[in-house]
mmCIF file of C-alpha atoms in Angstrom:
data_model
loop_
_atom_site.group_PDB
_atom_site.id
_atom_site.type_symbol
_atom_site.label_atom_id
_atom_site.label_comp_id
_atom_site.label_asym_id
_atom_site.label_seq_id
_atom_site.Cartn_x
_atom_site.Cartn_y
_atom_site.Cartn_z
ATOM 1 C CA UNK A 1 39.092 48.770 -29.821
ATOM 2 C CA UNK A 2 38.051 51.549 -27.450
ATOM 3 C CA UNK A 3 36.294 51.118 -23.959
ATOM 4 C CA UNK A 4 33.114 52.307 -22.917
ATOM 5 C CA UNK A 5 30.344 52.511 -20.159
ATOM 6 C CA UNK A 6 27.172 51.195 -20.185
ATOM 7 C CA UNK A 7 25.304 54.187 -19.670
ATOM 8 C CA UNK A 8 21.387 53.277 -18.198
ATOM 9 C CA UNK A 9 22.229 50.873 -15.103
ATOM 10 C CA UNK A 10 25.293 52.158 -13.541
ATOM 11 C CA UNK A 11 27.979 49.710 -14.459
ATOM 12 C CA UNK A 12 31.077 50.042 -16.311
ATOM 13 C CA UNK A 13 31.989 47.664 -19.205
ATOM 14 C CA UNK A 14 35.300 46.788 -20.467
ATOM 15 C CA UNK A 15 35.901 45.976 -24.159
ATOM 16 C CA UNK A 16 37.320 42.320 -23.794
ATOM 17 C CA UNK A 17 35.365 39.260 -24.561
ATOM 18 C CA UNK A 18 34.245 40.523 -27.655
ATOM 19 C CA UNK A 19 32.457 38.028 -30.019
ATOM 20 C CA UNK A 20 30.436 38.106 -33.107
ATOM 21 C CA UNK A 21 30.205 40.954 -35.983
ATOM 22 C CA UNK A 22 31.466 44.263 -35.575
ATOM 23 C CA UNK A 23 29.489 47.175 -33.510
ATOM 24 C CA UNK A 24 26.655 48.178 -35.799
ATOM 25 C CA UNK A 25 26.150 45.097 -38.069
ATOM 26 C CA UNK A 26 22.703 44.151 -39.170
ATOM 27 C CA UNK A 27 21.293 41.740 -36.158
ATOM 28 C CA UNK A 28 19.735 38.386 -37.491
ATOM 29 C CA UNK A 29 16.503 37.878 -35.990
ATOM 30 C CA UNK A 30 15.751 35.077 -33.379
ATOM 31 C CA UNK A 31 12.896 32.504 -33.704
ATOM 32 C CA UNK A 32 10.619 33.082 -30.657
ATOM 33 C CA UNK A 33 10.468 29.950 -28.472
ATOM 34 C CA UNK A 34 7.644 28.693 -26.912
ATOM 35 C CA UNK A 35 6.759 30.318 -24.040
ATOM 36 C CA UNK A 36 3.460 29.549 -22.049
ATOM 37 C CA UNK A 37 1.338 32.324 -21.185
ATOM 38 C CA UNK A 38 -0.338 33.556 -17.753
ATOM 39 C CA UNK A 39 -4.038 31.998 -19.068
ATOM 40 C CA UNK A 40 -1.866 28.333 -19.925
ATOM 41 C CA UNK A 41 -1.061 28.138 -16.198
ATOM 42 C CA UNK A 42 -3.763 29.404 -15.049
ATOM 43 C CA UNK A 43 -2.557 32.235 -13.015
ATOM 44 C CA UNK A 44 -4.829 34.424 -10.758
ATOM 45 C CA UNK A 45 -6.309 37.663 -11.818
ATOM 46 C CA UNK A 46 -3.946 40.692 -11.168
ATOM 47 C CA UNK A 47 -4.788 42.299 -8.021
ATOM 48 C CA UNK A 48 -4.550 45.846 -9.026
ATOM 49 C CA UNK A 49 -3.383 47.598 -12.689
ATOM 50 C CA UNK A 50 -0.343 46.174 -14.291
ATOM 51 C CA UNK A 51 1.822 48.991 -15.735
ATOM 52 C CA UNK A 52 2.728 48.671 -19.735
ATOM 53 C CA UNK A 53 5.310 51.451 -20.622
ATOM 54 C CA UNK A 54 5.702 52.670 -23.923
ATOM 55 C CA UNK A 55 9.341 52.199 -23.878
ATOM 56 C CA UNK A 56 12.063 49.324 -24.360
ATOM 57 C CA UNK A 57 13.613 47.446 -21.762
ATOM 58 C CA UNK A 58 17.268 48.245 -21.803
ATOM 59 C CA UNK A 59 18.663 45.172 -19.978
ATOM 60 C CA UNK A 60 17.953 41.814 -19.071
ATOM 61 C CA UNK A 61 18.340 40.948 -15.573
ATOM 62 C CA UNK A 62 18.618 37.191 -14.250
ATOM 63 C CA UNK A 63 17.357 35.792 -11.208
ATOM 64 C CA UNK A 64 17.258 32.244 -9.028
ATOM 65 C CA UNK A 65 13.969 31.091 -7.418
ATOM 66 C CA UNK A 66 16.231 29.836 -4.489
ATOM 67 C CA UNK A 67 13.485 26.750 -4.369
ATOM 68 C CA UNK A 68 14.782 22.940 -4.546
ATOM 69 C CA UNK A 69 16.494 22.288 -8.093
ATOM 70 C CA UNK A 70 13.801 19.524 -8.624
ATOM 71 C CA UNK A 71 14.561 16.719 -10.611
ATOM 72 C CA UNK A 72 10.372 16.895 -11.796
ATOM 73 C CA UNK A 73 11.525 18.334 -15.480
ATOM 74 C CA UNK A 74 7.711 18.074 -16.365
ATOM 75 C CA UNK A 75 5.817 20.680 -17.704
ATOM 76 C CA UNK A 76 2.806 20.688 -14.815
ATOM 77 C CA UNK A 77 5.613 20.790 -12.804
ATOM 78 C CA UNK A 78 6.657 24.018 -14.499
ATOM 79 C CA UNK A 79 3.442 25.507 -14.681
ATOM 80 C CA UNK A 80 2.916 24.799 -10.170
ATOM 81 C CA UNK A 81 6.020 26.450 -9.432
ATOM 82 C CA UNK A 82 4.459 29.744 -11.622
ATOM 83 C CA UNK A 83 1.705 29.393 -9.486
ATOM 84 C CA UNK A 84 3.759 29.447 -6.167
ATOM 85 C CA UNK A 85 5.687 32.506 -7.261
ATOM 86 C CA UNK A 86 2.574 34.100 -7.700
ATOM 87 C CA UNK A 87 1.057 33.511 -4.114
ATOM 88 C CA UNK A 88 4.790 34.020 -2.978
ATOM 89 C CA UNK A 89 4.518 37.431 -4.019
ATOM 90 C CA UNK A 90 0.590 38.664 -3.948
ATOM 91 C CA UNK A 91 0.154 36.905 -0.892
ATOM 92 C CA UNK A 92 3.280 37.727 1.072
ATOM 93 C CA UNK A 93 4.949 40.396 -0.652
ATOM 94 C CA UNK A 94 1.765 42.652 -0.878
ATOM 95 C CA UNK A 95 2.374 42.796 -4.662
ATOM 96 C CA UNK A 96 -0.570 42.902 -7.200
ATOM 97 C CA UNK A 97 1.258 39.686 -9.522
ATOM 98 C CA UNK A 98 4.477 37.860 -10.210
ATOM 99 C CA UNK A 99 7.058 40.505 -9.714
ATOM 100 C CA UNK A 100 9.058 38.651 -12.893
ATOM 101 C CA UNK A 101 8.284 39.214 -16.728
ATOM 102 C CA UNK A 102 8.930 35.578 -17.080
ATOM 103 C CA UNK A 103 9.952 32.141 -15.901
ATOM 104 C CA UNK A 104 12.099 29.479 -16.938
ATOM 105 C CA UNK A 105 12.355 25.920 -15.421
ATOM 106 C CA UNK A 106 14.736 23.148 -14.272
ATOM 107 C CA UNK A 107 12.721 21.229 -17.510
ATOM 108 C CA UNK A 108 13.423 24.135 -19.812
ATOM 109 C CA UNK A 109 9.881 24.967 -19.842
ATOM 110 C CA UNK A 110 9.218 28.796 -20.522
ATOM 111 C CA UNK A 111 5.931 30.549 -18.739
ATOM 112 C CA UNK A 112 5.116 34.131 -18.824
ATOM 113 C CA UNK A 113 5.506 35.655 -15.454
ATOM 114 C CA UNK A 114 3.823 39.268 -14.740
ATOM 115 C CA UNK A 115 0.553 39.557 -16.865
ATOM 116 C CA UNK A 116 0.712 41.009 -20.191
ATOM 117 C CA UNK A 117 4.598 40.279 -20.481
ATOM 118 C CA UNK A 118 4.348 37.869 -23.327
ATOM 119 C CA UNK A 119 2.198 40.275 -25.308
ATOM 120 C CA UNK A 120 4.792 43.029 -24.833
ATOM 121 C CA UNK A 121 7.598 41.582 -25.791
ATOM 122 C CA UNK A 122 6.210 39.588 -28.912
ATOM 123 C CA UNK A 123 4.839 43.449 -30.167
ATOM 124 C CA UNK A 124 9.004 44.801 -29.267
ATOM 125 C CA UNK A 125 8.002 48.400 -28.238
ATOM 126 C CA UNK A 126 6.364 48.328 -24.788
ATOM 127 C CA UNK A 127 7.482 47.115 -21.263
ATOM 128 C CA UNK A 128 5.676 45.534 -18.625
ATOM 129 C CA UNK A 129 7.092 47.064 -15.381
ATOM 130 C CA UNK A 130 8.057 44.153 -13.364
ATOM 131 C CA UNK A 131 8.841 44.066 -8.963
ATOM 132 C CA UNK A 132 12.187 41.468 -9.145
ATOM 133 C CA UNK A 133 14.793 44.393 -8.788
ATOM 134 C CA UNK A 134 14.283 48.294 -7.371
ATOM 135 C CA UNK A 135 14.912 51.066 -9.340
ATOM 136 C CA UNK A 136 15.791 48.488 -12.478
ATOM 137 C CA UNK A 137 12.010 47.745 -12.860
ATOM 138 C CA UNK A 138 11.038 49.877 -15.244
ATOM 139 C CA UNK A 139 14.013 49.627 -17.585
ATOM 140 C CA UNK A 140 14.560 45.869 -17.077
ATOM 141 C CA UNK A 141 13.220 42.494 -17.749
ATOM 142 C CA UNK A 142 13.515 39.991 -15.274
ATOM 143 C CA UNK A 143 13.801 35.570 -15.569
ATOM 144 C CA UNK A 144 13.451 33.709 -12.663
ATOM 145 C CA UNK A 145 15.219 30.806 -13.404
ATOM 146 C CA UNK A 146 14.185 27.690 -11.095
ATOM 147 C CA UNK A 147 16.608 26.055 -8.493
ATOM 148 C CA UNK A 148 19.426 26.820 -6.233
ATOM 149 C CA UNK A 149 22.662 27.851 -7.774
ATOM 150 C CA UNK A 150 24.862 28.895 -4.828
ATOM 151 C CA UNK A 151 26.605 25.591 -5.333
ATOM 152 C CA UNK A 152 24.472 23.413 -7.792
ATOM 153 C CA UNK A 153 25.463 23.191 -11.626
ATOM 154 C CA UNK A 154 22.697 24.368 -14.139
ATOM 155 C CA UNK A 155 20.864 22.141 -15.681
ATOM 156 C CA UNK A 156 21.648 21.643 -19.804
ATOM 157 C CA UNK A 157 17.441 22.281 -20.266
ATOM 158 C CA UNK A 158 17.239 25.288 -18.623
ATOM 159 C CA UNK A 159 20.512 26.635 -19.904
ATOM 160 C CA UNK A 160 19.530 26.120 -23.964
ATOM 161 C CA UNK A 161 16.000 27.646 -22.784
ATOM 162 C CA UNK A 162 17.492 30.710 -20.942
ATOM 163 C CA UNK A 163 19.989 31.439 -23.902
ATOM 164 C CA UNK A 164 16.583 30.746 -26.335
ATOM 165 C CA UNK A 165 15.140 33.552 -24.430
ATOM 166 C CA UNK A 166 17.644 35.839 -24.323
ATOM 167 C CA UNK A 167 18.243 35.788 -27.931
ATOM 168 C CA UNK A 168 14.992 36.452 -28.683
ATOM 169 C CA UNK A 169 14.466 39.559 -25.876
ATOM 170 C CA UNK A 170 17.562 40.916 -27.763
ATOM 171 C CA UNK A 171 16.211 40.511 -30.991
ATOM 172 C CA UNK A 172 13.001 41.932 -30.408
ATOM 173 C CA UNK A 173 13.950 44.732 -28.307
ATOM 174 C CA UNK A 174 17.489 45.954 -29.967
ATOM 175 C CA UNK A 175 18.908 44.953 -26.461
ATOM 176 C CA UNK A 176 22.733 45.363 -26.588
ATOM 177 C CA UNK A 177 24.312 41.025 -25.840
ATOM 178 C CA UNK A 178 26.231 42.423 -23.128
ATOM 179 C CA UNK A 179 23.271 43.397 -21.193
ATOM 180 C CA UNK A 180 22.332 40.312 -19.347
ATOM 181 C CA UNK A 181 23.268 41.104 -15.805
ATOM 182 C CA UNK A 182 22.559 39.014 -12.488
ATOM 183 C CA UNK A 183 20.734 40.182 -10.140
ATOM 184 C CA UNK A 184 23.757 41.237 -7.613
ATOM 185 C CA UNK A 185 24.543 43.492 -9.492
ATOM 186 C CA UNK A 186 22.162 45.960 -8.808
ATOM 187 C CA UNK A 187 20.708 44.677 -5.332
ATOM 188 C CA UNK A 188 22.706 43.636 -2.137
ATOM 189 C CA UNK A 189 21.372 39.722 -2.721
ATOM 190 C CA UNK A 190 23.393 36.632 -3.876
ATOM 191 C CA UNK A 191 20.717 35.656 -6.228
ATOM 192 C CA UNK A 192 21.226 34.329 -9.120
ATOM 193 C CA UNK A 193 24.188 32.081 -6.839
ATOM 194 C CA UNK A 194 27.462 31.689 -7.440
ATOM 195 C CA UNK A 195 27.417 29.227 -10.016
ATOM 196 C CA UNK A 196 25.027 30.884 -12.434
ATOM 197 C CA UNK A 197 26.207 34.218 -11.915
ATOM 198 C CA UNK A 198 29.737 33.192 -12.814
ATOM 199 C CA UNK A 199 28.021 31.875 -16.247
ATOM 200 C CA UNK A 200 26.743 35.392 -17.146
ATOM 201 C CA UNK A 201 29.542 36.072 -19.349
ATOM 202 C CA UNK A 202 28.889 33.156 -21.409
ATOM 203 C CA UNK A 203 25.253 33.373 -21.487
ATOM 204 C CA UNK A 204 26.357 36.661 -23.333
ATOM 205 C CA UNK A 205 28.877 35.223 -25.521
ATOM 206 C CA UNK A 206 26.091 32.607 -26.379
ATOM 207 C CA UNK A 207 23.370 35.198 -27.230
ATOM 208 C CA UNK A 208 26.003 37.366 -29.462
ATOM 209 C CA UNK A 209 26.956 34.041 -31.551
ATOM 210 C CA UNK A 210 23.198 33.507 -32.137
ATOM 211 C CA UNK A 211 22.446 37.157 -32.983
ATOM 212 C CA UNK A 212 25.882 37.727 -35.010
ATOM 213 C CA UNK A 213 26.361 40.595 -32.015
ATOM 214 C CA UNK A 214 29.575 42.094 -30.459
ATOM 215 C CA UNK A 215 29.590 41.758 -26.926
ATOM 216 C CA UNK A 216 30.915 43.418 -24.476
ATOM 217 C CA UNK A 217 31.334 42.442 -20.810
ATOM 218 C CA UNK A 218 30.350 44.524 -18.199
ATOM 219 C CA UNK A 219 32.837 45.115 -15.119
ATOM 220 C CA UNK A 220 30.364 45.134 -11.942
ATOM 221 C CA UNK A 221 30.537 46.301 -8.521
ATOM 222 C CA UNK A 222 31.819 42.990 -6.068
ATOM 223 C CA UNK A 223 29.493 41.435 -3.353
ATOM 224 C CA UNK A 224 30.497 41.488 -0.092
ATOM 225 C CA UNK A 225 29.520 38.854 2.440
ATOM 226 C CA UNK A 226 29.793 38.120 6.237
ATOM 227 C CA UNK A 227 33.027 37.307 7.440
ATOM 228 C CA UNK A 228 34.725 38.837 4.245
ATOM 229 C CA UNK A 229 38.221 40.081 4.460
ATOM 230 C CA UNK A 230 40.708 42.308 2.730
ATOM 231 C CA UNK A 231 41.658 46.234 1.110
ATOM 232 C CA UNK A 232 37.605 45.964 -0.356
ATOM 233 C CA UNK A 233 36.628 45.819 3.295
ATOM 234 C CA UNK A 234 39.012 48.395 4.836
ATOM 235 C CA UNK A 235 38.044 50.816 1.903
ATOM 236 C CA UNK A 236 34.620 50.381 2.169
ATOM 237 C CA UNK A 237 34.735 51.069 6.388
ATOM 238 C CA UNK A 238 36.718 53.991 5.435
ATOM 239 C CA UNK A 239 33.930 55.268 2.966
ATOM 240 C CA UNK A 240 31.501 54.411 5.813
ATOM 241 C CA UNK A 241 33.349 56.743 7.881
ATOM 242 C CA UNK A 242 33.450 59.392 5.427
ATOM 243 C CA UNK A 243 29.724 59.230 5.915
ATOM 244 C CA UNK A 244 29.635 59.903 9.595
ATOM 245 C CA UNK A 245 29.321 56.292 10.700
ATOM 246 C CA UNK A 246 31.345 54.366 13.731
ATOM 247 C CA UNK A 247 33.054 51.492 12.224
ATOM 248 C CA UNK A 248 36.030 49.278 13.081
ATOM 249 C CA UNK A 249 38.828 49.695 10.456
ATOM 250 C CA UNK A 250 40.061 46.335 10.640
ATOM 251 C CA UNK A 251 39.582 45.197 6.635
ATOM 252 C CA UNK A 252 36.827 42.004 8.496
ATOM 253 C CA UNK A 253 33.163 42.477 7.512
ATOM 254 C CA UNK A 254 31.939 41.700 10.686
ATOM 255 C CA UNK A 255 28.670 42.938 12.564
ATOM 256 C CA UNK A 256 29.222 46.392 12.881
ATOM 257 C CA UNK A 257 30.668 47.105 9.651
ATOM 258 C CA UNK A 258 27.861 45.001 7.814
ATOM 259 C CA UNK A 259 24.794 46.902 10.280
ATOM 260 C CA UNK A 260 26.297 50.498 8.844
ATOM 261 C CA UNK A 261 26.442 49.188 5.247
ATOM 262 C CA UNK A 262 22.944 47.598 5.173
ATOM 263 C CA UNK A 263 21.266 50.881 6.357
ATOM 264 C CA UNK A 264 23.358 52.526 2.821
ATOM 265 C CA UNK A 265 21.640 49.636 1.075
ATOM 266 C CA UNK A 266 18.464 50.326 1.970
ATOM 267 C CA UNK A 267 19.040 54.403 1.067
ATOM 268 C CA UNK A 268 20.325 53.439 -2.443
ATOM 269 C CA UNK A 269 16.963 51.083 -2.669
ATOM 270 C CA UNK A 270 19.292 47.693 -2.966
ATOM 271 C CA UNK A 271 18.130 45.992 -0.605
ATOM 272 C CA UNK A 272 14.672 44.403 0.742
ATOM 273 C CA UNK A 273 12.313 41.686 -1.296
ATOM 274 C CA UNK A 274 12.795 41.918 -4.734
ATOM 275 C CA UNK A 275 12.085 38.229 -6.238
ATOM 276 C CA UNK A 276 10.941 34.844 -5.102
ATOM 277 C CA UNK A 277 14.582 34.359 -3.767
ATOM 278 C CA UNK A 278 13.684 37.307 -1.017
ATOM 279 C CA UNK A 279 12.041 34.141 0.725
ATOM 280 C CA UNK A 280 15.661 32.941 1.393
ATOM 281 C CA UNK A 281 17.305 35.472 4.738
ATOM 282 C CA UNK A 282 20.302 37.085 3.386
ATOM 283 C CA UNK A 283 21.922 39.024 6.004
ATOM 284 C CA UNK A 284 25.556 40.703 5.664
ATOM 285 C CA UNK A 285 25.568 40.975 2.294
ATOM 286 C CA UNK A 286 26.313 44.378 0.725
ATOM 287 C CA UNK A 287 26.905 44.904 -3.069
ATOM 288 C CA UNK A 288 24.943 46.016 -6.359
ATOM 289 C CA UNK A 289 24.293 49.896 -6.430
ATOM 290 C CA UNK A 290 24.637 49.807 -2.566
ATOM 291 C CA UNK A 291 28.145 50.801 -3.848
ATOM 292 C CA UNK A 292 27.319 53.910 -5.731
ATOM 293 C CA UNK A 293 25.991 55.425 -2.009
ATOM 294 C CA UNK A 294 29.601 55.494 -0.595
ATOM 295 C CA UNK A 295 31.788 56.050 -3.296
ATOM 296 C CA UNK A 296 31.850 60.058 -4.231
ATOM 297 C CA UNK A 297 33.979 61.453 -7.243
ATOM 298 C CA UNK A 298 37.198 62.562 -6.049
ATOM 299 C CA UNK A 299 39.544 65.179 -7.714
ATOM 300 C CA UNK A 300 42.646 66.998 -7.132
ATOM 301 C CA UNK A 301 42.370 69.110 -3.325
ATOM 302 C CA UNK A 302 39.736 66.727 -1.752
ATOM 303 C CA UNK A 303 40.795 65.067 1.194
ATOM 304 C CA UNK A 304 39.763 62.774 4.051
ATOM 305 C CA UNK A 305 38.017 59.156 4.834
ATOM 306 C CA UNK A 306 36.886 58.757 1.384
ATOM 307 C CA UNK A 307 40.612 60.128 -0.163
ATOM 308 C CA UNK A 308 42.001 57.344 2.358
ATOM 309 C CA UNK A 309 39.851 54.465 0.930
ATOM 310 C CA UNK A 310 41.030 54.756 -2.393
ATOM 311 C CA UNK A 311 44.637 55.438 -1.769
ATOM 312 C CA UNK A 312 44.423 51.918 -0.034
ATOM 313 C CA UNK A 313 42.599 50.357 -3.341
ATOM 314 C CA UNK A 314 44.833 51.811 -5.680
ATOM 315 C CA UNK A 315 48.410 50.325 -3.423
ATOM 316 C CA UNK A 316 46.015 47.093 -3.549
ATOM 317 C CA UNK A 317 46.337 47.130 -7.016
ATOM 318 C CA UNK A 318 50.116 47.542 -7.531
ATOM 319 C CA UNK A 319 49.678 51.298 -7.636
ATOM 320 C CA UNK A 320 51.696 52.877 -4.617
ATOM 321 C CA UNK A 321 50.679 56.217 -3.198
ATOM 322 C CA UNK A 322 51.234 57.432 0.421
ATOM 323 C CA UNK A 323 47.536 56.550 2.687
ATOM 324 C CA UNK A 324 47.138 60.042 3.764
ATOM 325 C CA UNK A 325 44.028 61.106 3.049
ATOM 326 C CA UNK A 326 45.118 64.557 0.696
ATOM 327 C CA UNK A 327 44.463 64.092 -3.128
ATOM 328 C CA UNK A 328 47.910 66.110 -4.146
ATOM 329 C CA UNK A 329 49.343 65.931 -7.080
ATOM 330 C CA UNK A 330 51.397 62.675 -6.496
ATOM 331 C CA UNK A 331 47.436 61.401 -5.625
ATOM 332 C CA UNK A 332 46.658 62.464 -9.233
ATOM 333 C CA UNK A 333 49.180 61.122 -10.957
ATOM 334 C CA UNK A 334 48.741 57.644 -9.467
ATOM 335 C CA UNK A 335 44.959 58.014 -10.253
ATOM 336 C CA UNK A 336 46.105 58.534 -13.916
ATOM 337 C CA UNK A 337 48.677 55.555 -14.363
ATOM 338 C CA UNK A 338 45.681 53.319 -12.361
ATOM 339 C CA UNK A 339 43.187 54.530 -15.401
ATOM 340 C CA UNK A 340 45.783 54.553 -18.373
ATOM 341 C CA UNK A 341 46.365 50.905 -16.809
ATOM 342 C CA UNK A 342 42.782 49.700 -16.801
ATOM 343 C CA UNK A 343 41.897 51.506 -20.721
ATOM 344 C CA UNK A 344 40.261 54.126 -18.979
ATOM 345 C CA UNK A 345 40.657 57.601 -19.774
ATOM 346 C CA UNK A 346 43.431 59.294 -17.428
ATOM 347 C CA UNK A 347 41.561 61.968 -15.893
ATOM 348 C CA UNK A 348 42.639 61.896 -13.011
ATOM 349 C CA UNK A 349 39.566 61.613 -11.312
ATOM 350 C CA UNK A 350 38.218 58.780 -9.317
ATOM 351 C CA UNK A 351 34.436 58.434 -11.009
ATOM 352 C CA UNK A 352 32.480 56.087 -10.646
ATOM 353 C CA UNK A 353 33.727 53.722 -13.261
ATOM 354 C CA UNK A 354 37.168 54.410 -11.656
ATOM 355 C CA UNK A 355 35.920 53.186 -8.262
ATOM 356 C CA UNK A 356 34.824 49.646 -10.000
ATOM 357 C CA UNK A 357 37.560 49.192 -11.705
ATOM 358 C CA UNK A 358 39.319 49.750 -8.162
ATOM 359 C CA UNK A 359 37.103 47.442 -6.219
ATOM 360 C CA UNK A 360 36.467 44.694 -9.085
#
């Protein structure tokens, strides 16, 4: 079994975890569930166009609304919360509708989100642009899934209705399984919490079983948070100082280091309100594609900050070389075993899937 990169969203994926029929059998279709539409909840009127691409979505990105995980399981329960995400984000946000393509309740109840969502994806060739996460918008759907799930379990309901949906975006779309990502992984945010996010992988399991899909799971760049500690940290205030920014090297995400990564987050476009969870302050977080705007490719003859940060990664990982900054040839042979190691090709090189492997 070979490994491979997921190619549109910037994050490596490793061939473990694999499930279902081999790569390139016929996918069995998935019933649609019931989803209710703008009109059923009676959203507002969009405020300006709503953009319909003729293209497929490529991924599937999963959010939290960071609201109380209500124990109302109705479905006019369902249908207010749509209603609140709405004003949440034409109201406050300045956006012309629900950033999200579609919502999914603590009851299991399913609403359309953004108008003209449901229509798309029941036809399978068009997108509805969404607003729920940066540069991903036009390439990605995106479920706001009700509650709080930084510590909270997930509710059976809207589990069985999130996998429901899944399966049938997949189906419709030709969506590879192992395409569900959170949405840390592309923004600097904690959404979709801790405890949902660490269910991604079988979300993705559970959508290949349905579909008869393999899946593969995708290795993603980590999210750092105040206070954090460790090589991740010292690497990543080297890389900061490889950029021409003053920061302690003292492996402790602490003020300084997290004011210098937050202004990178906000170059790479990973940062700032991106769903109904922006509501909730996040500060000294850094993660997602924040990443990709410190971590250059590195060969044989570079040198400096940058060379320094992943010398200290790869000794992290059990892989000794010398923190001196030069990329010699003892730098490149290291680099090799670290990639051989971790079913990468051994280039030699420290790419970008080498630098999450190195910081996973």
């Amino acid at each position: 079994m070979t490994r491979r990169a997921v190619l549109a969203g910037g994050l490596a994926v490793s061939a473990v975890g694999f499930a279902g029929l081999p790569a390139g059998a016929a996918v069995r279709s998935s019933a649609a569930p019931s989803i209710s539409s703008t009109s059923d909840w009676n959203a507002r009127d969009a405020s300006g166009s709503i953009e319909v691409l003729d293209s497929k979505p490529n991924k599937i990105i999963v959010h939290h609304t960071a609201t109380p995980n209500s124990d109302d399981t109705s479905q006019s329960h369902a249908f207010e919360l749509s209603r609140q995400i709405q004003d949440f984000h034409m109201d406050s946000n300045g956006w012309s509708d629900t950033g999200q393509n579609f919502t999914n309740s603590r009851g299991g109840h399913l609403m359309e989100g953004r108008h003209k969502s449901l229509a798309a994806l029941q036809g399978g060739t068009q997108h509805v642009k969404g607003a729920h996460a940066g540069e991903q918008n036009s390439v990605a759907l995106g479920i706001e899934n009700e509650g709080t799930y930084t510590e909270a379990s997930v509710p059976g309901s809207l589990w069985d209705s999130l996998v429901s949906l899944c399966s049938y975006m997949v189906s419709q779309y030709g969506i590879e399984a192992g395409a569900i990502y959170g949405h840390r992984d592309y923004m600097s945010t904690a959404c979709p919490g801790d405890e949902l996010y660490a269910r991604l992988p079988e979300l993705r399991k559970s959508v290949g079983a349905a579909l008869g899909l393999a899946v593969v799971q995708p290795v993603s760049w980590p999210l750092l948070r105040a206070g954090a500690q460790g090589p991740n940290v010292t690497a990543l205030q080297m890389l900061l100082g490889a950029r021409g920014m003053s920061v302690p090297v003292d492996g402790v995400f602490g003020e300084a280091t997290q004011q210098a990564a937050s202004r990178v987050a906000v170059e790479r476009g990973a940062s700032g309100p991106s769903c109904f969870a922006s509501r909730v302050a996040e500060p000294g977080l850094f993660g997602g594609l924040a990443w990709e705007g410190v971590t250059p490719v590195l060969g044989a003859g570079a040198g400096g900050e940058a060379v320094r940060a992943a010398q200290v990664l790869l000794t992290s990982r059990g892989h000794y070389v010398p923190a001196d900054g030069a990329f010699g040839d003892r730098m490149v042979s290291v680099v090799r075993d670290f990639q051989v190691a971790s079913g990468l090709a051994a280039s030699g090189v420290v790419d970008r899937v080498s630098w999450q492997r190195l910081v996973a």
